[in-house]
């Protein structure tokens, strides 16, 4: 079963953990050299950050690629006030999950809710967001479903709009909920260090 396969790869990965600033930071090293770093809320076990790093064909360490969490401002320190203001007006896409749903937020979208269309593209295994006024278009996948080899279901998809933010939710299939619960049990077995330094061995 695919879900079991992914969970097993997490179980067998080399893991280190650090408790810092109310977050449990877990670093995974897989046999193929890939790295994954996650951060969970210490009290609720809610996933706050997930990012990946892959070595190049020549063995060089690549940059961290964010999957879940809020992206850091790009080069804000080098921009003048006018450029920063202009940049902040552009749509900002981020993923922030809940216990029951995968969830994405797209900020700085001021249009009324009926302008948006959010649907599943079964052929490309992705979600497509577009507006009838053709001002915004984006498609994105759900890596969790790909890892678990689960189908996308339109019935699990919903969206809302408030305060210039489009909120897209996809209800987690029961297989994912079970796998995440099992992973939390597994992470409790990992010896957790306490420290004040940076990310848990993600440098």
Coordinates of C-alpha atoms in Angstrom, one line a residue:
X1 CA 0.0 0.0 0.0
X2 CA 1.4 3.4 -1.0
X3 CA 0.5 5.1 2.3
X4 CA 2.4 2.4 4.2
X5 CA 5.3 2.8 1.8
X6 CA 5.7 6.5 2.5
X7 CA 5.2 6.1 6.2
X8 CA 7.8 3.4 6.2
X9 CA 10.3 5.6 4.4
X10 CA 9.8 8.2 7.2
X11 CA 10.2 5.6 9.9
X12 CA 13.5 4.4 8.4
X13 CA 14.9 7.8 7.6
X14 CA 17.7 9.1 9.9
X15 CA 16.0 11.6 12.2
X16 CA 17.2 14.3 14.6
X17 CA 14.9 16.6 16.6
X18 CA 15.2 20.0 18.4
X19 CA 12.8 21.8 20.6
X20 CA 13.1 25.5 20.2
X21 CA 10.8 28.6 20.6
X22 CA 7.7 26.4 21.1
X23 CA 8.4 24.4 18.0
X24 CA 9.6 20.8 17.5
X25 CA 12.0 20.8 14.6
X26 CA 12.6 17.5 12.9
X27 CA 15.3 16.8 10.3
X28 CA 15.0 13.7 8.1
X29 CA 17.9 12.3 6.0
X30 CA 16.8 9.7 3.4
X31 CA 19.0 6.9 2.0
X32 CA 19.1 8.7 -1.4
X33 CA 20.5 11.8 0.1
X34 CA 17.3 13.9 0.1
X35 CA 16.6 15.9 3.2
X36 CA 13.3 17.0 4.7
X37 CA 12.9 19.5 7.6
X38 CA 9.6 19.9 9.4
X39 CA 8.5 22.2 12.2
X40 CA 5.5 21.4 14.5
X41 CA 3.7 23.4 17.1
X42 CA 5.0 21.9 20.4
X43 CA 1.5 21.9 22.0
X44 CA -0.9 21.1 19.1
X45 CA 1.5 19.1 16.9
X46 CA 0.2 21.2 14.0
X47 CA 2.6 21.2 11.0
X48 CA 4.0 24.7 10.5
X49 CA 6.9 24.3 8.1
X50 CA 8.0 21.6 5.7
X51 CA 10.9 22.0 3.3
X52 CA 13.1 19.8 1.1
X53 CA 16.7 19.9 0.0
X54 CA 18.2 17.7 -2.8
X55 CA 21.8 17.2 -3.8
X56 CA 22.8 18.0 -7.4
X57 CA 24.1 15.3 -9.8
X58 CA 27.6 16.5 -8.8
X59 CA 26.8 16.1 -5.1
X60 CA 26.5 19.8 -4.3
X61 CA 24.0 20.8 -1.7
X62 CA 20.9 22.5 -3.2
X63 CA 18.7 25.3 -1.7
X64 CA 15.9 24.5 0.6
X65 CA 12.5 24.3 -1.2
X66 CA 9.5 25.3 0.9
X67 CA 6.4 23.1 0.7
X68 CA 4.5 24.2 3.7
X69 CA 4.8 27.5 5.6
X70 CA 5.1 31.2 4.9
X71 CA 7.9 32.2 2.5
X72 CA 10.4 34.7 3.8
X73 CA 10.4 38.1 2.0
X74 CA 12.7 38.0 -1.0
X75 CA 15.5 40.5 -0.7
X76 CA 13.5 43.0 1.2
X77 CA 16.6 44.4 2.8
X78 CA 17.9 45.5 -0.6
X79 CA 14.8 47.2 -1.8
X80 CA 13.7 50.8 -1.4
X81 CA 10.4 51.7 0.2
X82 CA 8.7 52.1 -3.2
X83 CA 9.8 48.7 -4.4
X84 CA 8.8 47.0 -1.2
X85 CA 5.4 48.6 -1.4
X86 CA 4.9 47.5 -5.0
X87 CA 6.1 43.9 -4.1
X88 CA 3.7 43.7 -1.2
X89 CA 0.8 44.4 -3.6
X90 CA 1.4 41.3 -5.6
X91 CA -0.4 38.0 -4.8
X92 CA 1.4 36.0 -2.2
X93 CA 0.9 32.2 -2.3
X94 CA 1.5 30.0 0.8
X95 CA 0.4 26.7 2.3
X96 CA -0.7 26.4 5.9
X97 CA -2.4 23.1 6.8
X98 CA -4.9 22.4 9.5
X99 CA -5.5 19.1 11.3
X100 CA -8.3 18.1 8.8
X101 CA -7.3 19.9 5.6
X102 CA -4.5 20.9 3.3
X103 CA -5.0 24.7 3.0
X104 CA -3.5 27.4 0.8
X105 CA -3.8 31.1 1.1
X106 CA -3.4 33.6 -1.7
X107 CA -3.1 37.1 -0.3
X108 CA -3.7 40.4 -2.2
X109 CA -6.6 39.1 -4.3
X110 CA -9.2 41.8 -4.0
X111 CA -11.9 40.4 -6.3
X112 CA -15.3 39.2 -5.2
X113 CA -15.7 35.5 -4.5
X114 CA -17.8 34.8 -7.6
X115 CA -14.9 35.9 -9.8
X116 CA -12.8 32.9 -8.8
X117 CA -12.9 29.4 -10.2
X118 CA -11.1 26.6 -8.2
X119 CA -11.1 23.1 -9.6
X120 CA -9.2 19.8 -9.8
X121 CA -7.4 18.8 -13.0
X122 CA -7.4 15.1 -12.9
X123 CA -5.1 14.7 -15.9
X124 CA -2.3 16.8 -14.5
X125 CA -3.1 15.9 -10.8
X126 CA -3.3 19.5 -9.7
X127 CA -5.6 22.3 -8.5
X128 CA -6.3 25.2 -10.8
X129 CA -7.2 28.7 -9.6
X130 CA -8.3 31.3 -12.1
X131 CA -10.5 34.4 -12.3
X132 CA -13.2 35.3 -14.8
X133 CA -11.5 38.7 -15.3
X134 CA -8.3 36.9 -16.3
X135 CA -6.3 38.8 -13.7
X136 CA -5.0 35.7 -11.9
X137 CA -4.1 32.1 -12.8
X138 CA -2.3 29.5 -10.8
X139 CA -2.0 25.7 -10.7
X140 CA -0.4 23.7 -8.0
X141 CA -0.1 20.0 -6.9
X142 CA -0.7 18.4 -3.5
X143 CA 2.7 16.5 -3.0
X144 CA 1.2 14.6 0.0
X145 CA -1.4 12.9 -2.3
X146 CA 1.4 12.1 -4.8
X147 CA 3.6 10.5 -2.1
X148 CA 0.6 8.5 -1.0
X149 CA -0.5 7.8 -4.6
X150 CA -4.0 8.9 -3.8
X151 CA -6.5 10.3 -6.4
X152 CA -7.7 13.9 -6.3
X153 CA -11.4 14.4 -5.6
X154 CA -13.3 17.5 -6.5
X155 CA -15.8 16.8 -3.7
X156 CA -13.0 17.4 -1.1
X157 CA -12.2 20.9 -2.5
X158 CA -13.7 24.1 -1.2
X159 CA -12.7 27.8 -1.1
X160 CA -13.6 31.0 0.7
X161 CA -12.6 34.7 0.3
X162 CA -12.2 37.3 3.0
X163 CA -9.9 40.3 3.6
X164 CA -8.4 40.2 0.1
X165 CA -7.3 36.6 0.7
X166 CA -8.5 33.5 -1.1
X167 CA -8.5 30.4 1.1
X168 CA -8.5 27.1 -0.6
X169 CA -9.1 23.9 1.4
X170 CA -8.8 20.3 0.5
X171 CA -10.1 17.8 3.1
X172 CA -7.4 15.3 4.0
X173 CA -8.3 11.7 2.9
X174 CA -8.6 9.3 5.9
X175 CA -5.5 7.5 4.7
X176 CA -3.5 10.7 5.1
X177 CA -5.0 11.5 8.5
X178 CA -4.1 8.0 9.7
X179 CA -0.5 8.2 8.3
X180 CA 0.0 11.6 10.0
X181 CA -1.2 10.2 13.3
X182 CA 1.2 7.3 13.0
X183 CA 4.0 9.7 12.2
X184 CA 3.4 11.7 15.4
X185 CA 3.6 8.5 17.4
X186 CA 6.9 7.7 15.6
X187 CA 8.3 11.2 16.3
X188 CA 7.7 10.8 20.0
X189 CA 10.3 8.1 20.0
X190 CA 13.0 10.4 18.5
X191 CA 15.3 11.9 21.1
X192 CA 14.7 15.6 21.2
X193 CA 17.4 18.1 22.0
X194 CA 16.8 21.5 23.5
X195 CA 18.7 24.5 22.1
X196 CA 18.8 28.1 21.1
X197 CA 20.7 27.8 17.8
X198 CA 19.1 27.8 14.4
X199 CA 17.2 25.1 12.5
X200 CA 17.8 21.5 13.5
X201 CA 20.8 20.5 11.4
X202 CA 19.3 22.0 8.3
X203 CA 22.3 24.2 7.4

